[in-house]
PDB file of C-alpha atoms in Angstrom:
ATOM      1  CA  GLN A   1       0.000   0.000   0.000  1.00  0.00           C
ATOM      2  CA  VAL A   2       0.973   3.579  -0.446  1.00  0.00           C
ATOM      3  CA  GLN A   3       0.946   6.181   2.297  1.00  0.00           C
ATOM      4  CA  LEU A   4       0.448   9.812   1.383  1.00  0.00           C
ATOM      5  CA  ARG A   5       1.425  12.946   3.198  1.00  0.00           C
ATOM      6  CA  GLU A   6       0.746  16.517   2.214  1.00  0.00           C
ATOM      7  CA  PHE A   7       3.135  19.400   2.796  1.00  0.00           C
ATOM      8  CA  GLY A   8       3.163  23.107   2.140  1.00  0.00           C
ATOM      9  CA  GLY A   9       0.013  24.388   3.770  1.00  0.00           C
ATOM     10  CA  GLY A  10      -0.089  27.306   6.133  1.00  0.00           C
ATOM     11  CA  LEU A  11      -1.139  30.910   6.337  1.00  0.00           C
ATOM     12  CA  ALA A  12      -1.074  33.020   3.197  1.00  0.00           C
ATOM     13  CA  GLN A  13      -2.387  36.357   2.072  1.00  0.00           C
ATOM     14  CA  ALA A  14      -4.861  36.933  -0.700  1.00  0.00           C
ATOM     15  CA  GLY A  15      -3.030  37.228  -3.993  1.00  0.00           C
ATOM     16  CA  ASP A  16      -0.166  34.977  -2.942  1.00  0.00           C
ATOM     17  CA  SER A  17       0.766  31.719  -4.599  1.00  0.00           C
ATOM     18  CA  LEU A  18       1.290  28.438  -2.838  1.00  0.00           C
ATOM     19  CA  ARG A  19       2.634  25.049  -3.857  1.00  0.00           C
ATOM     20  CA  LEU A  20       1.477  21.975  -2.003  1.00  0.00           C
ATOM     21  CA  SER A  21       3.313  18.678  -2.170  1.00  0.00           C
ATOM     22  CA  CYS A  22       2.024  15.142  -1.835  1.00  0.00           C
ATOM     23  CA  LEU A  23       4.764  12.712  -0.920  1.00  0.00           C
ATOM     24  CA  ALA A  24       4.249   8.977  -1.185  1.00  0.00           C
ATOM     25  CA  SER A  25       5.910   6.259   0.821  1.00  0.00           C
ATOM     26  CA  GLY A  26       5.533   2.526   1.056  1.00  0.00           C
ATOM     27  CA  ARG A  27       5.091   2.117  -2.657  1.00  0.00           C
ATOM     28  CA  SER A  28       6.157   4.194  -5.617  1.00  0.00           C
ATOM     29  CA  LEU A  29       3.679   6.896  -6.519  1.00  0.00           C
ATOM     30  CA  ASN A  30       4.210   6.247 -10.221  1.00  0.00           C
ATOM     31  CA  SER A  31       1.935   3.230  -9.824  1.00  0.00           C
ATOM     32  CA  TYR A  32      -1.026   5.488  -9.063  1.00  0.00           C
ATOM     33  CA  ASN A  33      -3.248   8.079 -10.564  1.00  0.00           C
ATOM     34  CA  VAL A  34      -3.360  11.005  -8.167  1.00  0.00           C
ATOM     35  CA  GLY A  35      -5.866  13.702  -7.365  1.00  0.00           C
ATOM     36  CA  TRP A  36      -6.157  16.740  -5.138  1.00  0.00           C
ATOM     37  CA  PHE A  37      -9.253  17.654  -3.184  1.00  0.00           C
ATOM     38  CA  ARG A  38     -10.157  20.282  -0.646  1.00  0.00           C
ATOM     39  CA  GLN A  39     -12.740  20.662   2.061  1.00  0.00           C
ATOM     40  CA  ALA A  40     -13.750  24.005   3.482  1.00  0.00           C
ATOM     41  CA  PRO A  41     -15.534  24.295   6.832  1.00  0.00           C
ATOM     42  CA  GLY A  42     -19.159  23.243   6.522  1.00  0.00           C
ATOM     43  CA  LYS A  43     -18.765  22.138   2.908  1.00  0.00           C
ATOM     44  CA  GLU A  44     -18.365  18.857   1.100  1.00  0.00           C
ATOM     45  CA  ARG A  45     -15.058  17.619  -0.169  1.00  0.00           C
ATOM     46  CA  GLU A  46     -14.391  19.174  -3.562  1.00  0.00           C
ATOM     47  CA  PHE A  47     -12.409  17.734  -6.457  1.00  0.00           C
ATOM     48  CA  ILE A  48      -9.708  20.128  -7.652  1.00  0.00           C
ATOM     49  CA  GLY A  49      -7.907  18.100 -10.257  1.00  0.00           C
ATOM     50  CA  GLY A  50      -6.223  14.858 -11.119  1.00  0.00           C
ATOM     51  CA  ILE A  51      -3.136  13.717 -12.948  1.00  0.00           C
ATOM     52  CA  SER A  52      -2.413  10.539 -14.835  1.00  0.00           C
ATOM     53  CA  ARG A  53       0.285   8.081 -13.823  1.00  0.00           C
ATOM     54  CA  THR A  54       2.386   9.260 -16.723  1.00  0.00           C
ATOM     55  CA  GLY A  55       1.961  12.878 -15.711  1.00  0.00           C
ATOM     56  CA  THR A  56       1.042  13.845 -19.236  1.00  0.00           C
ATOM     57  CA  ILE A  57      -2.692  14.253 -18.681  1.00  0.00           C
ATOM     58  CA  THR A  58      -4.381  16.527 -16.158  1.00  0.00           C
ATOM     59  CA  ARG A  59      -8.004  17.409 -15.611  1.00  0.00           C
ATOM     60  CA  TYR A  60      -9.502  20.056 -13.387  1.00  0.00           C
ATOM     61  CA  SER A  61     -12.846  20.868 -11.889  1.00  0.00           C
ATOM     62  CA  ASP A  62     -14.991  22.916 -14.223  1.00  0.00           C
ATOM     63  CA  SER A  63     -16.018  25.109 -11.313  1.00  0.00           C
ATOM     64  CA  LEU A  64     -12.510  26.384 -10.672  1.00  0.00           C
ATOM     65  CA  GLU A  65     -11.061  29.281 -12.539  1.00  0.00           C
ATOM     66  CA  GLY A  66      -7.801  27.841 -13.802  1.00  0.00           C
ATOM     67  CA  ARG A  67      -5.665  28.955 -10.893  1.00  0.00           C
ATOM     68  CA  PHE A  68      -4.681  25.398 -10.034  1.00  0.00           C
ATOM     69  CA  THR A  69      -1.983  23.311 -11.689  1.00  0.00           C
ATOM     70  CA  LEU A  70      -1.024  19.730 -10.967  1.00  0.00           C
ATOM     71  CA  SER A  71       2.328  18.231 -11.797  1.00  0.00           C
ATOM     72  CA  ARG A  72       4.258  15.207 -10.690  1.00  0.00           C
ATOM     73  CA  ASP A  73       7.825  14.030 -10.246  1.00  0.00           C
ATOM     74  CA  ASN A  74       7.702  10.261 -10.193  1.00  0.00           C
ATOM     75  CA  ALA A  75      11.396  10.025  -9.378  1.00  0.00           C
ATOM     76  CA  ARG A  76      10.634  11.852  -6.137  1.00  0.00           C
ATOM     77  CA  SER A  77       7.268  10.107  -5.608  1.00  0.00           C
ATOM     78  CA  THR A  78       5.705  13.526  -5.336  1.00  0.00           C
ATOM     79  CA  VAL A  79       2.718  15.255  -6.867  1.00  0.00           C
ATOM     80  CA  TYR A  80       2.386  19.011  -6.637  1.00  0.00           C
ATOM     81  CA  LEU A  81      -0.544  21.390  -6.555  1.00  0.00           C
ATOM     82  CA  GLN A  82       0.257  24.950  -7.522  1.00  0.00           C
ATOM     83  CA  ILE A  83      -2.335  27.510  -6.467  1.00  0.00           C
ATOM     84  CA  ASN A  84      -2.046  31.014  -7.853  1.00  0.00           C
ATOM     85  CA  THR A  85      -3.767  34.218  -6.817  1.00  0.00           C
ATOM     86  CA  LEU A  86      -5.124  32.848  -3.568  1.00  0.00           C
ATOM     87  CA  THR A  87      -8.457  34.127  -2.325  1.00  0.00           C
ATOM     88  CA  PHE A  88     -10.186  33.836   1.016  1.00  0.00           C
ATOM     89  CA  GLU A  89     -12.444  31.188  -0.527  1.00  0.00           C
ATOM     90  CA  ASP A  90      -9.406  28.921  -0.969  1.00  0.00           C
ATOM     91  CA  THR A  91      -9.245  28.448   2.787  1.00  0.00           C
ATOM     92  CA  ALA A  92      -9.670  24.715   3.302  1.00  0.00           C
ATOM     93  CA  VAL A  93      -7.954  21.481   4.179  1.00  0.00           C
ATOM     94  CA  TYR A  94      -6.265  20.155   1.072  1.00  0.00           C
ATOM     95  CA  TYR A  95      -5.960  16.421   0.496  1.00  0.00           C
ATOM     96  CA  CYS A  96      -4.159  14.310  -2.024  1.00  0.00           C
ATOM     97  CA  ALA A  97      -5.436  10.895  -2.947  1.00  0.00           C
ATOM     98  CA  ALA A  98      -4.224   7.952  -5.000  1.00  0.00           C
ATOM     99  CA  GLY A  99      -6.030   5.335  -6.995  1.00  0.00           C
ATOM    100  CA  ARG A 100      -5.318   3.015  -9.815  1.00  0.00           C
ATOM    101  CA  VAL A 101      -7.156   2.409 -13.034  1.00  0.00           C
ATOM    102  CA  PRO A 102      -5.936   0.236 -15.926  1.00  0.00           C
ATOM    103  CA  ASP A 103      -5.178   3.141 -18.259  1.00  0.00           C
ATOM    104  CA  PRO A 104      -1.974   4.930 -17.145  1.00  0.00           C
ATOM    105  CA  SER A 105      -3.056   7.984 -19.099  1.00  0.00           C
ATOM    106  CA  ALA A 106      -6.425   8.243 -17.382  1.00  0.00           C
ATOM    107  CA  VAL A 107      -7.373  10.816 -14.783  1.00  0.00           C
ATOM    108  CA  ILE A 108      -9.653   9.768 -11.951  1.00  0.00           C
ATOM    109  CA  THR A 109     -12.353  12.304 -11.150  1.00  0.00           C
ATOM    110  CA  THR A 110     -14.603  10.254  -8.870  1.00  0.00           C
ATOM    111  CA  VAL A 111     -13.964  10.314  -5.137  1.00  0.00           C
ATOM    112  CA  SER A 112     -14.870   6.659  -4.710  1.00  0.00           C
ATOM    113  CA  ASP A 113     -12.172   5.561  -7.142  1.00  0.00           C
ATOM    114  CA  TYR A 114      -9.455   6.924  -4.873  1.00  0.00           C
ATOM    115  CA  ASN A 115      -8.369   4.287  -2.378  1.00  0.00           C
ATOM    116  CA  PHE A 116      -5.643   6.055  -0.450  1.00  0.00           C
ATOM    117  CA  TRP A 117      -5.762   9.457   1.181  1.00  0.00           C
ATOM    118  CA  GLY A 118      -3.407  11.734   3.016  1.00  0.00           C
ATOM    119  CA  GLN A 119      -4.382  13.408   6.250  1.00  0.00           C
ATOM    120  CA  GLY A 120      -4.569  16.815   4.665  1.00  0.00           C
ATOM    121  CA  THR A 121      -2.824  20.126   5.044  1.00  0.00           C
ATOM    122  CA  GLN A 122      -4.570  23.296   6.161  1.00  0.00           C
ATOM    123  CA  VAL A 123      -4.421  26.353   3.939  1.00  0.00           C
ATOM    124  CA  THR A 124      -5.690  29.567   5.472  1.00  0.00           C
ATOM    125  CA  VAL A 125      -5.909  32.687   3.354  1.00  0.00           C
ATOM    126  CA  SER A 126      -6.289  36.066   4.984  1.00  0.00           C
ATOM    127  CA  SER A 127      -8.085  38.735   3.039  1.00  0.00           C
TER     128      SER A 127
END
């Protein structure tokens, strides 16, 4: 099994950029499709985006404005989430998750298809 841990959260100001990292251990992350989610207080967990095992394909939530970018470094077993132009509404706990589907170029967008989750990292944006 793979264990996931998120890094890079903290306090930021509106307009800042932030890069979160998802580090895998126990098994190489290049065996998994990976996604990022977030959950704000009182709200449901929200899909941000996902990246294929190859790293060549990414997909993002239609409801987000294009300020989020996923990338991965399989040699480092790490997937990154770049967030630009932070707003107060980005305040949430951010989670990475891993799953596996047969197609290495696929992106998983369904929560139930992710089998492994990190514990999350808090991002707080002050306005």
